XYZ file of C-alpha atoms in Angstrom:
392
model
C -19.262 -5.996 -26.757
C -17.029 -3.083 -25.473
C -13.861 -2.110 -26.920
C -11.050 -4.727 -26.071
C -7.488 -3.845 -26.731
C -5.137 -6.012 -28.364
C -4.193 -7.528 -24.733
C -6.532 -8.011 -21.943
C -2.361 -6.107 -12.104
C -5.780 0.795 2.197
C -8.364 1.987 4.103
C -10.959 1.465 1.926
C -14.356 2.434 1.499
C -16.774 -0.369 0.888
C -20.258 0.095 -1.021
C -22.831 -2.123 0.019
C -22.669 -5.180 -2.219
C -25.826 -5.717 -4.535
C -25.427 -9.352 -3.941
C -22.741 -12.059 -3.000
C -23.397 -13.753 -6.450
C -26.785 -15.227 -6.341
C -27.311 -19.280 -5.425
C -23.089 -19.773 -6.170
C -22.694 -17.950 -3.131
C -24.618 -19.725 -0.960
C -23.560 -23.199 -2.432
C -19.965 -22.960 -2.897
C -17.939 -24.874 -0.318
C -15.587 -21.907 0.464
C -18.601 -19.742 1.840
C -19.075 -22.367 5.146
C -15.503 -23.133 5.088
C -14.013 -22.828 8.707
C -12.409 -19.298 9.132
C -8.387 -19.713 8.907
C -6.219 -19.138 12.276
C -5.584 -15.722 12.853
C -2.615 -14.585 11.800
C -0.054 -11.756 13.706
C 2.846 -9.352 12.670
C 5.732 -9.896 14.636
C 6.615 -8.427 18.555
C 9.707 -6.855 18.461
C 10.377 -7.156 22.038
C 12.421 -10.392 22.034
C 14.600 -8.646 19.479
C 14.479 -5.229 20.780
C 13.888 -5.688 24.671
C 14.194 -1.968 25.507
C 11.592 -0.742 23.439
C 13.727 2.450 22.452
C 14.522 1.158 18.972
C 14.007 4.612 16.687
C 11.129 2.740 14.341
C 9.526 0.862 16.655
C 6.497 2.559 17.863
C 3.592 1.615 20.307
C 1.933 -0.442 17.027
C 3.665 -2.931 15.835
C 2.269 -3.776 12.863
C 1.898 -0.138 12.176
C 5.722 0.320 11.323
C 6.590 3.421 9.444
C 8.495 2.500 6.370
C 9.903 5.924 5.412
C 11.002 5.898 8.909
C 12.374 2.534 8.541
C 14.253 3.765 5.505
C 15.662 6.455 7.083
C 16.924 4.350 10.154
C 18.688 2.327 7.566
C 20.618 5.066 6.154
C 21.218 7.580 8.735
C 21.300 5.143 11.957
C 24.810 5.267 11.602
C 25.687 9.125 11.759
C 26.457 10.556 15.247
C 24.107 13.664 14.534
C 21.282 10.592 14.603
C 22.533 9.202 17.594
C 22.670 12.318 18.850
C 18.983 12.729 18.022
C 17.820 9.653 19.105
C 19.258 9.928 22.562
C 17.658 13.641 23.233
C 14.978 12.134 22.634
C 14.252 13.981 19.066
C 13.209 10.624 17.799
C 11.195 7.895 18.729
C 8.634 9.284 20.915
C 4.945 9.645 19.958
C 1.930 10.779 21.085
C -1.649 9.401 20.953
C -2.616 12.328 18.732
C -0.225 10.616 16.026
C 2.236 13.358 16.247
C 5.822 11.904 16.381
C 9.428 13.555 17.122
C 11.069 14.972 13.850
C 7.479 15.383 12.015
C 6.638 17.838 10.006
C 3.735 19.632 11.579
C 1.442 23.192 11.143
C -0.291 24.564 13.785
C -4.196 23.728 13.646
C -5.384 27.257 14.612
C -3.056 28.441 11.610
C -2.092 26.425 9.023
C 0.513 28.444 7.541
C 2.306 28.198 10.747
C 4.524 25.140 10.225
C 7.591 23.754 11.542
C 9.013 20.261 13.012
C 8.862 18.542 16.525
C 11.656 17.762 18.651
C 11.430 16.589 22.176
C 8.320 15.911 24.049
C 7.657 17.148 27.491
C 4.802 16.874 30.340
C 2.615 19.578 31.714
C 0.542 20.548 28.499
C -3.403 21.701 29.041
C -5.406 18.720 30.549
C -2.536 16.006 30.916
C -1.326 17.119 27.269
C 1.812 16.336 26.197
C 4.013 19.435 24.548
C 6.722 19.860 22.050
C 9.500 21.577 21.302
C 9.138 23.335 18.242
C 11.439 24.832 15.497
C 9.409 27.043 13.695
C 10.063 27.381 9.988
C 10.514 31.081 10.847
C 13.582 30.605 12.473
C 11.688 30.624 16.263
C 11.340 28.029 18.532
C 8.642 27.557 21.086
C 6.660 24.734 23.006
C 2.927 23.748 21.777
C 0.782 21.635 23.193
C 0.230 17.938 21.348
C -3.604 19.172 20.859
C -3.000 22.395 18.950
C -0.499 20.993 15.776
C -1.369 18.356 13.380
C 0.522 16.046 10.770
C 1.698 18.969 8.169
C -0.922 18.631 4.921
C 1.230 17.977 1.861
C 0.238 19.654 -1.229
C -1.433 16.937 -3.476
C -1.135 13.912 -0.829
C 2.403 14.876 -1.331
C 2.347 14.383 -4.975
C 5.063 17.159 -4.883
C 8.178 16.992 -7.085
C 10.131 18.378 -4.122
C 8.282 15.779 -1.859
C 9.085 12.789 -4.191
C 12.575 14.279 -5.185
C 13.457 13.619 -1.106
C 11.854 10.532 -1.080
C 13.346 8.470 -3.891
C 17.119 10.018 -2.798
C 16.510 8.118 0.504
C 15.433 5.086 -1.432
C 18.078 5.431 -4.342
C 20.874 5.849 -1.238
C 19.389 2.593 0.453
C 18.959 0.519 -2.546
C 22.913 1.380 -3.506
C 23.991 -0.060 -0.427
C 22.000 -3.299 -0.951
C 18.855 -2.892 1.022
C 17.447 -2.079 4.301
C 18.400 -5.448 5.526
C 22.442 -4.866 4.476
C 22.192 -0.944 5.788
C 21.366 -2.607 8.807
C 23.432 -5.285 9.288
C 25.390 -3.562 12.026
C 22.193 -3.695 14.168
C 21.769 -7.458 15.311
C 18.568 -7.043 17.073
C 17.264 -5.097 14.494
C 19.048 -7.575 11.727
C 16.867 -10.626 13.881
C 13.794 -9.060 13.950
C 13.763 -8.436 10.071
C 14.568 -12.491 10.175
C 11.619 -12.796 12.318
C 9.431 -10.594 9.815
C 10.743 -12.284 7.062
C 10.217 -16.065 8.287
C 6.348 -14.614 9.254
C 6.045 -13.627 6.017
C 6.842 -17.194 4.440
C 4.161 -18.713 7.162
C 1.731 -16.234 6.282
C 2.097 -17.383 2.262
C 1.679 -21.030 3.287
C -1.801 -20.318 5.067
C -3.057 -18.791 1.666
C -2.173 -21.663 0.062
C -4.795 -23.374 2.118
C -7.365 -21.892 -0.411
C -5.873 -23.214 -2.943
C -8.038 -26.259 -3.136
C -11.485 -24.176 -3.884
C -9.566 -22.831 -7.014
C -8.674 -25.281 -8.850
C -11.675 -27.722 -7.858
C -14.036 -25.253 -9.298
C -15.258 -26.350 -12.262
C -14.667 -23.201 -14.385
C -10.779 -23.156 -13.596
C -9.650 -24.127 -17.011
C -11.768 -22.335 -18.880
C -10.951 -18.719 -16.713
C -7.218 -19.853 -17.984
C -8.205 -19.884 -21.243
C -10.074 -16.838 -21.075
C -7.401 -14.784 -20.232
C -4.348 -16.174 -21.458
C -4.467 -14.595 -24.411
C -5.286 -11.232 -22.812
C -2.135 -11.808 -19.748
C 0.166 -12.090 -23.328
C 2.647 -8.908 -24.080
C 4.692 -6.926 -22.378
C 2.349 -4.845 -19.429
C 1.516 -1.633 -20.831
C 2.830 1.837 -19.290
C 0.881 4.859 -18.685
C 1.021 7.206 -21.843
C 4.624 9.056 -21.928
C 2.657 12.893 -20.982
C 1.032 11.871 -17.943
C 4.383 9.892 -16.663
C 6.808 12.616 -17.440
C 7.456 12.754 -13.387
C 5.445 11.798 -10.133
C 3.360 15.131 -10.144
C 2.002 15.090 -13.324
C 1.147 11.064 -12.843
C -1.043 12.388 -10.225
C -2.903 14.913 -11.766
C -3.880 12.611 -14.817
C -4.532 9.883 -11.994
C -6.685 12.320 -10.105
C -8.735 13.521 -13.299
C -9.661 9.405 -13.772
C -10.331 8.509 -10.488
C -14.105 9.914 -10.336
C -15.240 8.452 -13.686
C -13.147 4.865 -12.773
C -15.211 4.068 -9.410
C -18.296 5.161 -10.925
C -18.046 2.287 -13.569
C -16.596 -0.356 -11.301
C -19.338 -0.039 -8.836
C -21.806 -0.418 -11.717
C -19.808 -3.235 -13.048
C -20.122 -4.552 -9.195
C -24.058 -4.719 -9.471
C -24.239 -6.046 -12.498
C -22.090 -8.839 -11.322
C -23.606 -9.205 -7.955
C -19.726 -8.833 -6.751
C -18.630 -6.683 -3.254
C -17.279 -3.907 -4.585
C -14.211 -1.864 -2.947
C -13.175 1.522 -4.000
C -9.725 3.708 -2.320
C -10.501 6.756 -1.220
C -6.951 7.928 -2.168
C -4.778 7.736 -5.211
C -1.965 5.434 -4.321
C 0.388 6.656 -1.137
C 3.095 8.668 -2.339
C 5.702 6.935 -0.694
C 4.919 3.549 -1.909
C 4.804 4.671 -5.260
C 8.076 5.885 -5.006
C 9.249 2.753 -3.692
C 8.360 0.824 -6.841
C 9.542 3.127 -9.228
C 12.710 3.307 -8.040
C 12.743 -0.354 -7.216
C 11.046 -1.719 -9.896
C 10.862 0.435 -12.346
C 14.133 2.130 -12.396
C 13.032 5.689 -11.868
C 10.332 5.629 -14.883
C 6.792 7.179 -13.462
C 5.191 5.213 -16.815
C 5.462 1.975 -14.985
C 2.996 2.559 -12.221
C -0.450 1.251 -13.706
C -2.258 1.101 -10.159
C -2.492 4.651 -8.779
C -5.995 4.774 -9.920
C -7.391 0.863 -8.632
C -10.630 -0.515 -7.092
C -11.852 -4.014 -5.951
C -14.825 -6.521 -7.208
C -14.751 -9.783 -4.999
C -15.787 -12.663 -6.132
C -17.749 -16.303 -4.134
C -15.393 -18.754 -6.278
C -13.393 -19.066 -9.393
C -17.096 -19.266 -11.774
C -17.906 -16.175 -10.212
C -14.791 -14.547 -10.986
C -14.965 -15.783 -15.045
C -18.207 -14.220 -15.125
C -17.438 -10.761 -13.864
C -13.583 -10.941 -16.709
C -16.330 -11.809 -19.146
C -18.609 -8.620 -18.193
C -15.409 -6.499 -17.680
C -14.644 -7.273 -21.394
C -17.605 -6.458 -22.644
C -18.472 -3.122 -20.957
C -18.741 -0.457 -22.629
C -17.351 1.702 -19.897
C -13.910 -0.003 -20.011
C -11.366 -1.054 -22.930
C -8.887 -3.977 -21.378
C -5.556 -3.609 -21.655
C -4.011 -6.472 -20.145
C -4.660 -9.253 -17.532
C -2.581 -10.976 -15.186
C -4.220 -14.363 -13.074
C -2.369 -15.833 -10.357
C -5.314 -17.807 -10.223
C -3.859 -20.104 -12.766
C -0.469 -19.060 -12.225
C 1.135 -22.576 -11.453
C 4.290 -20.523 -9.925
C 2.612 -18.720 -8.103
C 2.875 -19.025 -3.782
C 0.965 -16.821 -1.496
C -1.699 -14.185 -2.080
C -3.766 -15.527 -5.429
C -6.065 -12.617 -7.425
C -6.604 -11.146 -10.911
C -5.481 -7.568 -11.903
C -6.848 -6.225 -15.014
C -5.792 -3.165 -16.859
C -7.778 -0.838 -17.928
C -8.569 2.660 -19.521
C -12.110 4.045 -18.723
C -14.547 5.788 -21.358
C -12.794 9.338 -21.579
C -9.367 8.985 -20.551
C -6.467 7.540 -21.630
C -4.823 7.043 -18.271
C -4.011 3.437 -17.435
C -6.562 2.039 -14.135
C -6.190 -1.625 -12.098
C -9.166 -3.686 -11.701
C -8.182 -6.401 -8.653
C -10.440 -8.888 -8.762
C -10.307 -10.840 -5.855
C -11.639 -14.576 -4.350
C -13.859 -14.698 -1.414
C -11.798 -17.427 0.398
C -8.018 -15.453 0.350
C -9.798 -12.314 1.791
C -10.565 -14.418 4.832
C -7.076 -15.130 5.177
C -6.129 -11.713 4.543
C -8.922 -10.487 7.057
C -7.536 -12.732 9.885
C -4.091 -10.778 10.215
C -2.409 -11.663 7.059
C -2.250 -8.391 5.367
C -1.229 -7.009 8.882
C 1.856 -9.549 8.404
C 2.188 -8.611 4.577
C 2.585 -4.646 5.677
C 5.149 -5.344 8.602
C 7.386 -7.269 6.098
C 6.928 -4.323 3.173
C 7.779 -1.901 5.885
C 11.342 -3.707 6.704
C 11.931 -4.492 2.648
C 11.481 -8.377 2.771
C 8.547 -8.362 -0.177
């Protein structure tokens, strides 16, 4: 057996799966159950007829939350306003670049600087910009020849995350997005909206509900790992949390090793298998340490995380009881809202783990075949437009 602590929680890339889980795949009811409804984030059009609103871009389920975040502090200064109506913010362009981005140009990298206004007659239908270079100069470029500024690290940059969580620290002290906003009613209904599409969403998921807890292994994966979801959650060890950048670089130095042993766990299991090309985004991980973990870096326990999905609840006690006993992992802790009798919505099971070699704390999300239907049919869609406006 391998080594078991003293307690067992994006675009993706997606190896092909060994196997679905064998005959259980093919027998359990969930695998011809009829897909769900689809599911859609919310238009903001009824709430924002204009279309002009700062955050609200072409996609709407593509909101920007640091955008959204800034909105909700700053939408009140006249130098924003200001902004806003020279057009400095709010446009975009199919390339992805946006007013007020940071961008660098792509012929020269070291040339960076930040967009202001858009303008017509660029090379081939183009759009151009209005540059400020960081230089002090200020010039027009076409949309084709800048790019999205590359942060250092994915922006694992003290002086990146040092901006980012005094946005979110000024935001949470004035009670939220939804209270620094409250002076905005269309915006104020449309995070209503969100927030009501949310609850829908959670309902739908608990339409899968039944092919948990008539599987016939459903105690007996609560008794497996009640003992292991006991205990506080562990932290990341104190000298890889000691702030955001050094997180990362311990994260990256796991990351290799991590999704070389889940995807072997995966075929011995006979479970899809999802790994993230990426650490976790910067900017949510900022979110939830200053939201959830009051500004301690220790607490995030998922910037290193990968997927196994599972046919049906037997399936998924089969691949906790090969996660246990693999030598590649120790586990730390486990928590399953599969058995969770509060729990409403989304249903998996995260497991913590260290991998041979490092000490640096990894998630294992083992998920159910039947809620990543739902998910696939819009619901995560829904899920991201209500994270972006601070509902969940």
């Amino acid at each position: 057996m391998g080594s078991r602590g003293s307690r067992m929680k994006g675009g993706q890339t997606q190896e092909e799966p060994s196997g679905s889980g064998g005959d259980a795949a093919a027998s359990s009811p969930e695998a011809h159950a009829k897909a769900p409804a689809s599911l859609a984030p919310v238009d903001p059009a009824p709430f924002i007829p204009s279309g002009g609103h700062p955050i609200i871009r072409g996609k709407i389920d593509q909101l920007s939350a640091e955008e959204v975040y800034e909105y909700a502090l700053r939408h009140g200064e006249a130098k924003y306003r200001d902004e806003r109506l020279l057009g400095m913010r709010g446009q975009t362009h199919s390339t992805g670049i946006s007013s007020g981005m940071r961008i660098e140009l792509i012929s020269n990298p070291a040339l960076k600087g930040k967009t202001s206004i858009a303008v017509s007659g660029g090379r081939g239908g183009s759009s151009r910009w209005l540059v400020y270079w960081d230089s002090g100069a200020q010039g027009y470029a076409d949309s084709n020849e800048i790019r999205p500024e590359a942060l250092a690290n994915d922006g694992y940059t003290q002086s990146n995350i040092a901006k980012l969580m005094k946005t979110m620290k000024a935001v949470q002290a004035k009670g939220g997005i939804k209270a620094c906003v409250a002076d905005d009613s269309g915006m104020s209904r449309f995070i209503d909206a969100v927030e009501a599409n949310y609850a829908s969403s959670l309902d739908v998921y608990d339409g899968c509900l039944s092919a948990v807890l008539s599987d016939p292994q459903h105690s007996a994966l609560a008794e497996l790992t009640a003992p292991l979801s006991a205990g506080p959650k562990p932290h990341q060890p104190p000298e890889h949390a000691k702030n955001g950048e050094a997180l990362y670089r311990h994260a990256a130095a796991a990351k290799a090793p991590f999704d070389a042993a889940l995807k072997k766990l995966g075929r011995q299991t006979k479970a899809e298998v999802h790994t993230v090309p990426t650490l976790k985004k910067v900017f949510r991980a900022c979110e939830k340490v200053v939201m959830d973990y009051g500004g301690d870096w220790s607490g995030i326990t998922d910037m290193v995380r990968g997927s196994l999905i599972a046919c049906s609840i037997t399936h998924v006690h089969a691949i906790v009881v090969a996660l246990a006993d693999d030598p590649d992992f120790t586990v730390l802790h486990a928590k399953n809202k599969f058995t969770d009798k509060n729990a409403h919505g989304y249903r998996d099971l995260n497991v913590l783990v260290k991998v041979a070699g490092s000490e640096h704390v990894c998630e294992v999300q083992i998920h159910h075949k039947a809620y990543c239907r739902v998910k696939e049919t819009g619901a995560h869609k829904v899920y991201a437009q209500a994270r972006a406006v601070g509902v969940c």
